[in-house]
N, CA, C and O of each residue as an XYZ file, in Angstrom:
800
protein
N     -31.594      1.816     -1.625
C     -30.523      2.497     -0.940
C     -29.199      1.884     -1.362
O     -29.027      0.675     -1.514
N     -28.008      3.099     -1.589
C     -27.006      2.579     -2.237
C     -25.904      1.566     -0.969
O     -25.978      1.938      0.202
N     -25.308      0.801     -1.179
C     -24.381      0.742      0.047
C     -23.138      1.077     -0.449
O     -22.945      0.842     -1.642
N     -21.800      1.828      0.533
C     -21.413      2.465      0.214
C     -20.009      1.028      0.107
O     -20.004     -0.016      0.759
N     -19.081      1.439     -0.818
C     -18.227      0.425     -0.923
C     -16.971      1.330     -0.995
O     -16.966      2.546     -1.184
N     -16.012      0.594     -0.827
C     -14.567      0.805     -0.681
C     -13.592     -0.408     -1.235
O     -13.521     -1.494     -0.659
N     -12.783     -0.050     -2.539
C     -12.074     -0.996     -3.085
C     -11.017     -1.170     -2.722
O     -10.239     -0.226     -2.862
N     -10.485     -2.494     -2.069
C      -9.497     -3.046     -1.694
C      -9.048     -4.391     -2.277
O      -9.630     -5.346     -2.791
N      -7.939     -4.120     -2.026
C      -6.836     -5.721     -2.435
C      -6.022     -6.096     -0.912
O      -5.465     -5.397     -0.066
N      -6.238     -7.360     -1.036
C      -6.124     -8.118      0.006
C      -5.018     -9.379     -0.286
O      -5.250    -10.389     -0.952
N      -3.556     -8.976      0.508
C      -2.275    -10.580      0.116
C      -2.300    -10.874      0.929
O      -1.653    -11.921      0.905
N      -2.854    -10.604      2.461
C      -2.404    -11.194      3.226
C      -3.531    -10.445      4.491
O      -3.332     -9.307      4.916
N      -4.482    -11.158      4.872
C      -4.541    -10.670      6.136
C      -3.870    -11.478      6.882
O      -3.766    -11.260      8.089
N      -6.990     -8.070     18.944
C      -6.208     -7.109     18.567
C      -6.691     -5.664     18.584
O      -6.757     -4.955     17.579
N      -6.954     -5.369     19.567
C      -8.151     -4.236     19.800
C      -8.061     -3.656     20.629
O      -8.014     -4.069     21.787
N      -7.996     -2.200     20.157
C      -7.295     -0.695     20.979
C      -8.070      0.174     21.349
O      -7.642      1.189     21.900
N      -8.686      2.957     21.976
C      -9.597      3.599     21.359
C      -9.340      4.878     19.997
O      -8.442      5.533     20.528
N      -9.524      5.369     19.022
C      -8.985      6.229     18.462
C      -7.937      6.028     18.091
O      -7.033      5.826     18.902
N      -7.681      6.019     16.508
C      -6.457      6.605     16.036
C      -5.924      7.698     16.078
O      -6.610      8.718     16.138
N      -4.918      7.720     16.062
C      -3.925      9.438     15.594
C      -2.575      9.357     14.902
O      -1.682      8.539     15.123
N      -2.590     10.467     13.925
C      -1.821     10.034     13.176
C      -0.544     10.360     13.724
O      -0.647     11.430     14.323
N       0.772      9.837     13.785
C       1.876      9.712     13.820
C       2.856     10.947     13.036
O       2.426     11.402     11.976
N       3.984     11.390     13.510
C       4.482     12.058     12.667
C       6.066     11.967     12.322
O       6.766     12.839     11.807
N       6.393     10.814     12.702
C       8.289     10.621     12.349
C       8.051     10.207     10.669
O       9.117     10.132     10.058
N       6.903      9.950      9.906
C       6.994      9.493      8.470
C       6.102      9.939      7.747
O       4.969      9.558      8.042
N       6.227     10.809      6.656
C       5.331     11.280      6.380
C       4.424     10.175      5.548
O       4.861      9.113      5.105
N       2.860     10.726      5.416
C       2.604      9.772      4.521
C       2.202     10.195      2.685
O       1.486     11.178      2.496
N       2.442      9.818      2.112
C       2.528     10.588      0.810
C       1.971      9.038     -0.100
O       2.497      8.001     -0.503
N       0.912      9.526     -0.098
C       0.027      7.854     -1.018
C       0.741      8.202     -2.411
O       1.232      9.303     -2.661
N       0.727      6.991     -3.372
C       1.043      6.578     -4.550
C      -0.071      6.839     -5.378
O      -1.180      6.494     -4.971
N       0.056      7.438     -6.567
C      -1.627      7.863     -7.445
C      -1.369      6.754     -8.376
O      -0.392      6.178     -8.853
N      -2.732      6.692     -8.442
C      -3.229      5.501     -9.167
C      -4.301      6.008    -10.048
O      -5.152      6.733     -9.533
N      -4.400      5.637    -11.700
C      -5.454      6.105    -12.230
C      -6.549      5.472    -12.620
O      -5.920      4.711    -13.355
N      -7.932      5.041    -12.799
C      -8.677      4.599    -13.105
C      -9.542      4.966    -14.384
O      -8.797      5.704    -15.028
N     -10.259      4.884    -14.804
C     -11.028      4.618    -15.632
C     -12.625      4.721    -15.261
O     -12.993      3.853    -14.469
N     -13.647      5.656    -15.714
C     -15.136      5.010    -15.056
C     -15.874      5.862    -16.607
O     -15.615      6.990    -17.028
N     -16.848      4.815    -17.183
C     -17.391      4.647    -18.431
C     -18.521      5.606    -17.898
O     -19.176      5.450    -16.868
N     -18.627      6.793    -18.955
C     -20.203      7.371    -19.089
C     -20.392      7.486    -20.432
O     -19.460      7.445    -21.236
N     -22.190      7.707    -20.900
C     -22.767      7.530    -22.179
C     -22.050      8.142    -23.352
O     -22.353      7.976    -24.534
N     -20.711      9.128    -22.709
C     -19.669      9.689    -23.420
C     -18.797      8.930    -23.981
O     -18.532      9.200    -25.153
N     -18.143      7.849    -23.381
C     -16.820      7.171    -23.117
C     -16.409      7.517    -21.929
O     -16.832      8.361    -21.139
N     -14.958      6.283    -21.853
C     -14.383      6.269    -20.657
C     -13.773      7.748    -20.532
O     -13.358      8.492    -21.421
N     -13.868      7.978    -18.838
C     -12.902      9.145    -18.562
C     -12.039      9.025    -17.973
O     -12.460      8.107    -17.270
N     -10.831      9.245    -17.541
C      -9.628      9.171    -16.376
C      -9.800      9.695    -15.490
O      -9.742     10.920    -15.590
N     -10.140      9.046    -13.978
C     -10.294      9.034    -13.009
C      -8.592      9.136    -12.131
O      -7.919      8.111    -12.232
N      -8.161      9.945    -11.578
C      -7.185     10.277    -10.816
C      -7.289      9.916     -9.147
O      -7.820     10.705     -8.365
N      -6.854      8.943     -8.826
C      -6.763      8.247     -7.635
C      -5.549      8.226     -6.388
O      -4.670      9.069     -6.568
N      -5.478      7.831     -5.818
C      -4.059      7.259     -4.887
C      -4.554      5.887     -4.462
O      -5.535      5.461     -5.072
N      -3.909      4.971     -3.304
C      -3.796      3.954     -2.722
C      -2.963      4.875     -1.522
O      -2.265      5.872     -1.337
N      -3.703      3.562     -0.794
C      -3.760      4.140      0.648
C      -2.966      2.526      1.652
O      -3.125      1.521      0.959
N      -2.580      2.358      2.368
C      -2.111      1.236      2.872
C      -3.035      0.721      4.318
O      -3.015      1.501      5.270
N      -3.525     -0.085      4.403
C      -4.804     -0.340      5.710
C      -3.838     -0.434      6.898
O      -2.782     -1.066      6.897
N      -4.459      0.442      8.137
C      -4.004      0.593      9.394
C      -3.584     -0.417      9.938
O      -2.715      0.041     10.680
N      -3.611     -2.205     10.184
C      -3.372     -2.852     10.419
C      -2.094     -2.937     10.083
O      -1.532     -3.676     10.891
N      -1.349     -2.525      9.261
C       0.190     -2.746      8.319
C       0.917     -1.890      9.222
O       2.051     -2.333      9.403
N       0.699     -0.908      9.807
C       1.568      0.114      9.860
C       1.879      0.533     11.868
O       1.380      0.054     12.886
N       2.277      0.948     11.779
C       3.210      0.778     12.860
C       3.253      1.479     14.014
O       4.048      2.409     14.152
N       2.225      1.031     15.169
C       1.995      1.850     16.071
C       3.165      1.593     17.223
O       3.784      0.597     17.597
N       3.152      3.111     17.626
C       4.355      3.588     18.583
C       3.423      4.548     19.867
O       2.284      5.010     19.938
N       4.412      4.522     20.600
C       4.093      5.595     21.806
C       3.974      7.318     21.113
O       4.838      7.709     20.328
N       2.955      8.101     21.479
C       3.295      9.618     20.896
C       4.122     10.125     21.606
O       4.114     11.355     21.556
N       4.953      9.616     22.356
C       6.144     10.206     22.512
C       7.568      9.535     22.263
O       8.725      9.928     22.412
N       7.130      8.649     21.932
C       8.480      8.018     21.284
C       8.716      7.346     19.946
O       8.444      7.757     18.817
N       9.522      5.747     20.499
C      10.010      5.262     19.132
C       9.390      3.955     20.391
O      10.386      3.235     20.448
N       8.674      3.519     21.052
C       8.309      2.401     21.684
C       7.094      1.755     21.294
O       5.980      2.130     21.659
N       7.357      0.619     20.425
C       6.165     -0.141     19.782
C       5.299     -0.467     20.722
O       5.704     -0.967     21.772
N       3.730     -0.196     20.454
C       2.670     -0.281     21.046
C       2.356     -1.888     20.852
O       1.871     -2.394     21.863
N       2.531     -2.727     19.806
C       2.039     -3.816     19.738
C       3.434     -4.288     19.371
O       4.285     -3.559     18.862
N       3.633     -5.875     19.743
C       4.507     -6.338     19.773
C       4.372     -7.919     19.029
O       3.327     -8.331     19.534
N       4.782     -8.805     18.276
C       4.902     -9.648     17.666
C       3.093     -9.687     17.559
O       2.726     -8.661     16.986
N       2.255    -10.316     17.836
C       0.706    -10.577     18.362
C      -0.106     -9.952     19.371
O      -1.325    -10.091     19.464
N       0.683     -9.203     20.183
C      -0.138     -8.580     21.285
C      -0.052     -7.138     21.619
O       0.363     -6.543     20.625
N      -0.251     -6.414     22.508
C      -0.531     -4.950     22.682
C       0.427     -5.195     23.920
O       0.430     -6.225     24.594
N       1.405     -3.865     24.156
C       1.934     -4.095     25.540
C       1.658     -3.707     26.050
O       1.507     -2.487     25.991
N       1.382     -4.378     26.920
C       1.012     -4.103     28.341
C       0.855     -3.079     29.129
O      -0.120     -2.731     29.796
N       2.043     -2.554     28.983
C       2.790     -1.438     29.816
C       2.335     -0.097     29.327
O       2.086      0.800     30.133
N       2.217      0.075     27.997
C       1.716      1.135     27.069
C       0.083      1.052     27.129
O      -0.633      1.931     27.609
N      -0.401     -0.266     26.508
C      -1.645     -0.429     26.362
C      -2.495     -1.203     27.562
O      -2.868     -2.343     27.284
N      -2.757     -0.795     28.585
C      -3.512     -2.048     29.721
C      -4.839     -2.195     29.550
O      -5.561     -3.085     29.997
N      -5.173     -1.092     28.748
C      -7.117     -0.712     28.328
C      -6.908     -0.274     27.380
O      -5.793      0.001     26.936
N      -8.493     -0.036     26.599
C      -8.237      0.748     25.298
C      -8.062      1.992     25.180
O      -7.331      2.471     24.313
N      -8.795      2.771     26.148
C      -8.824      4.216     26.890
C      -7.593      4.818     26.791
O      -7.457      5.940     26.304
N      -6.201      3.798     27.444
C      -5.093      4.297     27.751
C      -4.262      4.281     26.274
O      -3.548      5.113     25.713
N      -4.612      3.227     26.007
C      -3.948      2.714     24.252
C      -4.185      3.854     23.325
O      -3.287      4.565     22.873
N      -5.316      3.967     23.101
C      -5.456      5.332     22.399
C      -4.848      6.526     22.759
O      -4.287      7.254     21.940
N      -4.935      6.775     24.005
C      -4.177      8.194     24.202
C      -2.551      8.291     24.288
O      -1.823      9.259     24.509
N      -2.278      7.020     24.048
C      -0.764      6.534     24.197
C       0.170      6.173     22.488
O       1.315      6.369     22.080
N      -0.658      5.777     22.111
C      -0.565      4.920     20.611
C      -0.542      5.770     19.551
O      -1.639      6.327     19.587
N       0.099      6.206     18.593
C       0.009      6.607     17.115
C       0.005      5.750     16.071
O       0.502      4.669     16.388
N      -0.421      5.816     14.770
C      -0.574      5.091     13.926
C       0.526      5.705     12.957
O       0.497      6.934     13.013
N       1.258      5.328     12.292
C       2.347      5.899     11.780
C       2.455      6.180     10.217
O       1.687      5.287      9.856
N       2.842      6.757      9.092
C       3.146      7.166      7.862
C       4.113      5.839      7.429
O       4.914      5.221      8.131
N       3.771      5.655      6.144
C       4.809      4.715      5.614
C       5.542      5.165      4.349
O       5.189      6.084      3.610
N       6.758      4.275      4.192
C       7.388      4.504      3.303
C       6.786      3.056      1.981
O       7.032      1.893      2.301
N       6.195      3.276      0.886
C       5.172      2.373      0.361
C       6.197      1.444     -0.298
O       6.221      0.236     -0.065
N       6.893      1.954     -0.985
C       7.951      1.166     -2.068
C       8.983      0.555     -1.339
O       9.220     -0.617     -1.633
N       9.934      1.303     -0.080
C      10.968      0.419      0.582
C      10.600     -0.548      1.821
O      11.257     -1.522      2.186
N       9.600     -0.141      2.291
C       8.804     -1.044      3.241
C       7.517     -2.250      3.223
O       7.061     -3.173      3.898
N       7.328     -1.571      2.041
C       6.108     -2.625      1.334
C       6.120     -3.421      0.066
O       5.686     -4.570     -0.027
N       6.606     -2.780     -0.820
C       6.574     -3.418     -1.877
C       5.327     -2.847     -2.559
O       4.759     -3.585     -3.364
N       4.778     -1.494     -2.312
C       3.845     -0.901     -3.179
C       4.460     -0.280     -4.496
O       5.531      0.324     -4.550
N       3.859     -0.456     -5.233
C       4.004      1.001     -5.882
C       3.161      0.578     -7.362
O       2.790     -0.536     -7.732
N       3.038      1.748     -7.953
C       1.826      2.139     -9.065
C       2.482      2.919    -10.304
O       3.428      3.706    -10.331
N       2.037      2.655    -10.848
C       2.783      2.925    -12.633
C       1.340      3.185    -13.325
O       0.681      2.186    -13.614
N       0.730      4.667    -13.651
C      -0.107      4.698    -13.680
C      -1.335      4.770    -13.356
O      -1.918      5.683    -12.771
N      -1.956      3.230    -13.964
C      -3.381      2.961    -14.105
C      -3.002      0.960    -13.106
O      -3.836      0.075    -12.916
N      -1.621      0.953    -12.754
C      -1.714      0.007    -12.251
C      -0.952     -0.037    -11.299
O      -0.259      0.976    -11.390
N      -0.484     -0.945     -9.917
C      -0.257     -1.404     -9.254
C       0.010     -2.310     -8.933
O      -0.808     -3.197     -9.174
N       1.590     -2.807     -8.018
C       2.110     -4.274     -7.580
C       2.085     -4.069     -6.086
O       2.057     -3.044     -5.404
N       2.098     -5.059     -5.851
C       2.049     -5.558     -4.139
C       2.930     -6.794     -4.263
O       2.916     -7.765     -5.020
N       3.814     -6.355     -3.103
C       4.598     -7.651     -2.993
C       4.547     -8.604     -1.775
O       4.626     -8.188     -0.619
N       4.433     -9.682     -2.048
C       4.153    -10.510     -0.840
C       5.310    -10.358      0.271
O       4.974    -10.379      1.455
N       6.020    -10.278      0.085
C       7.256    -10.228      0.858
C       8.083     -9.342      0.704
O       8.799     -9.479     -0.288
N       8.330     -8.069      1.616
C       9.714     -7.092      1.294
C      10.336     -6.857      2.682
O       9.865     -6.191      3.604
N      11.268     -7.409      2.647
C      11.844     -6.947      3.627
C      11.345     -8.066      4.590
O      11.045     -9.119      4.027
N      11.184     -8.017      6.125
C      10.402     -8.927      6.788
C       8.708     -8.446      6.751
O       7.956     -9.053      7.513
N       8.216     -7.521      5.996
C       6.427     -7.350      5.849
C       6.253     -8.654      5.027
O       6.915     -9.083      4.082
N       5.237     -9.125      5.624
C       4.289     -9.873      4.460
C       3.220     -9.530      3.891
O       2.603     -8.889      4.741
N       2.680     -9.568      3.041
C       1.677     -9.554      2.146
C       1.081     -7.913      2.610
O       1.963     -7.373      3.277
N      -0.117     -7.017      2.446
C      -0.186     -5.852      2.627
C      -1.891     -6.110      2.201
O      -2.227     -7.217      1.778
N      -2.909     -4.994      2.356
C      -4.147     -4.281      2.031
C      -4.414     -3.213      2.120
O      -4.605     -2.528      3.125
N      -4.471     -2.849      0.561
C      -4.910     -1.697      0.246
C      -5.906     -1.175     -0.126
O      -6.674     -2.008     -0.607
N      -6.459      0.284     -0.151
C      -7.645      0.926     -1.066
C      -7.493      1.944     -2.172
O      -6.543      2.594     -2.608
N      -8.501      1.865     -2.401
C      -8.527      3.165     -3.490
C      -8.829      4.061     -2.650
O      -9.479      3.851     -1.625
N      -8.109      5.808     -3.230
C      -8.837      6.859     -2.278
C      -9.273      8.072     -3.448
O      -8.661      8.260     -4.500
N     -10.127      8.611     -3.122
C     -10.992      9.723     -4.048
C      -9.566     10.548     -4.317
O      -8.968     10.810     -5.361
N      -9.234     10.895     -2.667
C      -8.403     12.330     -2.694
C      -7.037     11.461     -1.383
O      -7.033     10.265     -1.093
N      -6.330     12.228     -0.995
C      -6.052     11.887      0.118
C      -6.635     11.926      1.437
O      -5.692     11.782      2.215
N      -7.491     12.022      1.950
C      -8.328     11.992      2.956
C      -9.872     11.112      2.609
O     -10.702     10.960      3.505
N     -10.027     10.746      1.635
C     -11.361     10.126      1.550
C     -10.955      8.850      0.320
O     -10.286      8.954     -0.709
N     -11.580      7.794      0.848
C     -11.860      6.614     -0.007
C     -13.479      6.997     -1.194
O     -14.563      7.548     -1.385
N     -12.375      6.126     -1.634
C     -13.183      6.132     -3.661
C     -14.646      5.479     -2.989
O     -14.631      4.522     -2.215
N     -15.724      6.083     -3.370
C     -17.268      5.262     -2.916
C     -17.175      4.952     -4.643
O     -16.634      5.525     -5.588
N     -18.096      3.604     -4.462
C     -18.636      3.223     -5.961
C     -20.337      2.575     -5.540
O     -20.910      2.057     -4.581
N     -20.567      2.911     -6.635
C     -22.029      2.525     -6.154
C     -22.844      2.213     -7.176
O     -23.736      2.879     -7.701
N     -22.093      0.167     -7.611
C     -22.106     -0.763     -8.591
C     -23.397     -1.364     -9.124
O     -23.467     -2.090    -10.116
N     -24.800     -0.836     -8.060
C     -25.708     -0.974     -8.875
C     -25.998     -0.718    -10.525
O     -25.760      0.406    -10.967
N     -26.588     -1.919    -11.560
C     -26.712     -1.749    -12.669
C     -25.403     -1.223    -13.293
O     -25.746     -0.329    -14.066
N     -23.894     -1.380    -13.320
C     -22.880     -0.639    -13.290
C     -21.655     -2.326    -13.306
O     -21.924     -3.468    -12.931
N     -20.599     -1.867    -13.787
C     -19.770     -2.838    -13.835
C     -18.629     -2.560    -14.024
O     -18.012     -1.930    -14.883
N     -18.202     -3.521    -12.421
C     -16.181     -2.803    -12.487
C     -15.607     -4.122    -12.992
O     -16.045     -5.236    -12.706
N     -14.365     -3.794    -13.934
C     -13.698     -4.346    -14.412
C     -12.113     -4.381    -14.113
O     -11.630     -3.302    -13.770
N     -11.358     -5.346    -14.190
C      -9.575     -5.269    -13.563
C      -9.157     -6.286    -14.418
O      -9.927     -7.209    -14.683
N      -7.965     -6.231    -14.910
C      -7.103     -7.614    -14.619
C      -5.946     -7.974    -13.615
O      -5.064     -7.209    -13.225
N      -6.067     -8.848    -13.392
C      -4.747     -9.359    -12.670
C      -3.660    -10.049    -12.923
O      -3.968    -11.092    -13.500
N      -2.937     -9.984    -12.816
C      -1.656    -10.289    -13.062
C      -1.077    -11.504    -11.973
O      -0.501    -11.186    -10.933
N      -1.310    -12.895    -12.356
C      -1.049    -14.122    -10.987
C      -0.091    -14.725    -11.750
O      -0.007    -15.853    -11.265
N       0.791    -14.632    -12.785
C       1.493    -15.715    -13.306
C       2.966    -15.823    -12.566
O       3.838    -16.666    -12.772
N       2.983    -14.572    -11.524
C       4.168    -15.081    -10.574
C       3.686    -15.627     -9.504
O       4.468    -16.258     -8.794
N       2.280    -15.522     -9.121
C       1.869    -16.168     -8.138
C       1.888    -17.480     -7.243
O       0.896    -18.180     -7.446
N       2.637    -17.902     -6.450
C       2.827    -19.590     -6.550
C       1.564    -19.874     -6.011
O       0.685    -19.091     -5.652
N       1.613    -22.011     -5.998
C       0.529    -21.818     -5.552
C       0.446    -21.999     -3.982
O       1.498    -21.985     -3.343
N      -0.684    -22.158     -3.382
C      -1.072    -21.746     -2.188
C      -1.447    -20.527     -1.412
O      -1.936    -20.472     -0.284
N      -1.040    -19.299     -2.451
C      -1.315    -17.848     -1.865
C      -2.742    -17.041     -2.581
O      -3.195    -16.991     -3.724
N      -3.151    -16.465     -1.260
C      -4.690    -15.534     -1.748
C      -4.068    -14.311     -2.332
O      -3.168    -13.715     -1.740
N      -4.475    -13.981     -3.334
C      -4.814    -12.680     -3.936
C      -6.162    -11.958     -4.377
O      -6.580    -12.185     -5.512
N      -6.828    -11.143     -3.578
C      -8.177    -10.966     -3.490
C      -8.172     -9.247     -3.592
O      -7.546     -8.317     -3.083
N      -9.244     -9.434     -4.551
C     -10.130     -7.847     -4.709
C     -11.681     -7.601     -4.371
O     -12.639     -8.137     -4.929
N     -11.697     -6.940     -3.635
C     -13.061     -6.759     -2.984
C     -13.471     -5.541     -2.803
O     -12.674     -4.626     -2.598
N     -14.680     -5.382     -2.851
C     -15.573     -3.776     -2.326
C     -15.950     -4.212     -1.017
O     -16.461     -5.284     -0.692
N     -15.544     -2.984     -0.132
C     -16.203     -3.004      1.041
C     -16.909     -2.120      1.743
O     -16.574     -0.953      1.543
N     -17.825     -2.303      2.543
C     -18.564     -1.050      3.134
C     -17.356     -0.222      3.794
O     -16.437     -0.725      4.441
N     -17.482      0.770      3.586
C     -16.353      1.824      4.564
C     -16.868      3.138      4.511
O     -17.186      3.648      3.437
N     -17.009      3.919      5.956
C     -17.160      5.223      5.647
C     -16.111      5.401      4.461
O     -15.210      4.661      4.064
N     -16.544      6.617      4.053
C     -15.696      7.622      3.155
C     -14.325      7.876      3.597
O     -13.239      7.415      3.246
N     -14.694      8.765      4.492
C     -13.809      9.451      5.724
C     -12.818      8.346      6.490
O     -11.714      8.769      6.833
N     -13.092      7.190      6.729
C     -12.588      6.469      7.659
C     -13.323      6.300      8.809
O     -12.888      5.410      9.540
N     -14.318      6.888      9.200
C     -15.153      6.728     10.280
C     -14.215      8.348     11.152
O     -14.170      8.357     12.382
N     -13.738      9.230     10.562
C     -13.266     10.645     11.248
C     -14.965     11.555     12.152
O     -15.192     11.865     13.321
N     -15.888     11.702     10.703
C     -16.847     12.115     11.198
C     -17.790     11.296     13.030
O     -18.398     11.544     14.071
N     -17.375     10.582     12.419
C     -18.695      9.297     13.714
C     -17.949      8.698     14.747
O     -18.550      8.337     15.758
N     -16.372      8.490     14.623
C     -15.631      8.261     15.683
C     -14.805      9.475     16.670
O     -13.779     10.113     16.438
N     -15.698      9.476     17.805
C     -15.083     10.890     18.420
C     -13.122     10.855     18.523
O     -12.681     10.222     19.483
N     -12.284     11.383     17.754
C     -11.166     11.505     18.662
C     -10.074     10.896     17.331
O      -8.930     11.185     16.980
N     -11.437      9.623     16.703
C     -10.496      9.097     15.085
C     -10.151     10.411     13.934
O     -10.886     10.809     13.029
N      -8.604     10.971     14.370
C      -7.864     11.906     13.259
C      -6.840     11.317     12.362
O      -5.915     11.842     11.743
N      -7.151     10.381     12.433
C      -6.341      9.605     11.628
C      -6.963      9.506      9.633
O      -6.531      9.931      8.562
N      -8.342      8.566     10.166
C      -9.480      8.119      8.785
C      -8.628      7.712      8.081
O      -7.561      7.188      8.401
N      -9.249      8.031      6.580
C      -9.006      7.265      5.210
C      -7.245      7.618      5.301
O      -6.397      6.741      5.136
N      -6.970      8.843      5.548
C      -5.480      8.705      4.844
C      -4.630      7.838      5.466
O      -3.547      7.565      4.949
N      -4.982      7.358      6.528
C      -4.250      6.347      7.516
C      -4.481      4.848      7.555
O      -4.053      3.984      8.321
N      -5.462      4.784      6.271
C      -6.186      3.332      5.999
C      -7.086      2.929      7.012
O      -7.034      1.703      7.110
N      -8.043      3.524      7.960
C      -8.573      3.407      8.764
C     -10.233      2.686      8.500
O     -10.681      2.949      7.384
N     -10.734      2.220      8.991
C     -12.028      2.336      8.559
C     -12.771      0.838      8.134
O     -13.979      0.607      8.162
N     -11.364     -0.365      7.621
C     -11.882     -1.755      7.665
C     -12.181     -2.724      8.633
O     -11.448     -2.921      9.602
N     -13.520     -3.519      8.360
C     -14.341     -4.262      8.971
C     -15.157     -5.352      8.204
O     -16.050     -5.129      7.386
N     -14.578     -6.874      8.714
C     -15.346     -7.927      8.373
C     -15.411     -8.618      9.808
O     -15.194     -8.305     10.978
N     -15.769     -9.574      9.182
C     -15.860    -10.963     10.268
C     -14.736    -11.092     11.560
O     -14.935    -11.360     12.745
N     -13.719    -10.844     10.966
C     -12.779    -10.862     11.689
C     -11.780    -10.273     12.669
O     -10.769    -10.584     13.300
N     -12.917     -8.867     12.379
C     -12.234     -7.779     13.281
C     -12.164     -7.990     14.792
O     -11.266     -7.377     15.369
N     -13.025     -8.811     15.570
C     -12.334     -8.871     17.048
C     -10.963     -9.977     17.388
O     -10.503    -10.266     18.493
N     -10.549    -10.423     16.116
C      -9.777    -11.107     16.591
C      -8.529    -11.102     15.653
O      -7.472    -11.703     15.843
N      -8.900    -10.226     14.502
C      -7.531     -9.941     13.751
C      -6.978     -8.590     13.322
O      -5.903     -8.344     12.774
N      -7.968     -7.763     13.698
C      -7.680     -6.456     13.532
C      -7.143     -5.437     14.592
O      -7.685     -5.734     15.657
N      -6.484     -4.586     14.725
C      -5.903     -3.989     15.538
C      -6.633     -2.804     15.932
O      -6.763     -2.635     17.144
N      -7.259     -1.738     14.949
C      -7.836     -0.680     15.392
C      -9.521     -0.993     14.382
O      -9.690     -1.075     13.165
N     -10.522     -1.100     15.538
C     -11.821     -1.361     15.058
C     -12.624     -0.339     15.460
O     -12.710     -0.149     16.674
N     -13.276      0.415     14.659
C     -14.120      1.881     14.925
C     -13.657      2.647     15.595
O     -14.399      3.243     16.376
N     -12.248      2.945     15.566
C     -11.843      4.089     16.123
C     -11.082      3.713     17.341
O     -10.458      4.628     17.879
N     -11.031      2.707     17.794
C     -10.849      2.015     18.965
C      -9.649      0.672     18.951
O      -9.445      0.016     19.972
């Protein structure tokens, strides 16, 4: 059985129910192109990047009133998760003036620092609504990276991860947010560093 993976980059890495997407920003992912080898030769694979839900900027759906605040959820907005969700949007970003994304091609920079954001995680996405599955059995992905501005002491990490496709849209009742909203990541650390975990 295959497991399903989802490619992300990681500079930098709290618990709410359901996302929804936001609408004061639109979101308009950056295409990114890839490469995937068959008994033909390589073909060009047509991609985007997607920015992970944790980055981005939940507000009241009726306003401009931040739902989470330096480390914590407020209070006042969020007292349960029940209420958080039906209160909370997940918002559209602007990738290049707020992040320090952007893609030239077949490649991509991330900047540790723009503006007051630090560091960012991203994925690959098939389309805009669904993350790239790879399924690396007998199979081999290849990258380079680019660290020679890198100082030292900082992580720069590429990883496959299990992720629905979708973002978890199908299996999480109420999650309309999914992949295009970066929805859908989960390690070790999700009860205590992640903000929206299965929909929630």
């Amino acid at each position: 059985m295959y497991r399903r993976a989802a490619f992300s980059s990681l500079l930098l890495a709290s618990l709410a129910s359901a996302q929804h997407p936001g609408t004061l920003i639109p979101e308009v992912h950056p295409s990114l192109s890839w490469s995937k080898y068959t008994p033909s030769g390589f073909t060009t694979q047509s991609g985007k990047v997607v920015l992970d839900v944790n980055w981005r900027w939940s507000h009241t759906s009726t306003g401009y009133t931040d739902c989470y605040r330096g480390n914590t959820w407020d209070a006042t907005v969020c007292p349960d998760r029940t209420t958080c969700t039906a209160n909370c949007v997940v918002e559209g970003v602007n990738y290049v003036t707020d992040f320090g994304i952007s893609t030239n091609y077949d490649a991509v920079k991330l900047k540790w620092l723009q503006g007051s954001t630090v560091g960012a995680r991203i994925y690959l996405l098939q389309n805009d609504n669904t993350y790239q599955i790879f399924k690396p059995l007998a199979q081999e992905i290849a990258f380079d990276v680019e660290l020679s501005t890198v100082p030292c002491g900082m992580a720069a990490v590429a990883q496959l991860t299990e992720m629905a496709p979708d973002g978890g849209m199908s299996t999480e009742p109420g999650n309309t947010a999914g992949a295009k909203y970066g929805v859908g990541y989960c390690n070790a650390q999700c009860p205590r560093d992640l903000k929206w975990v299965k929909g929630k």
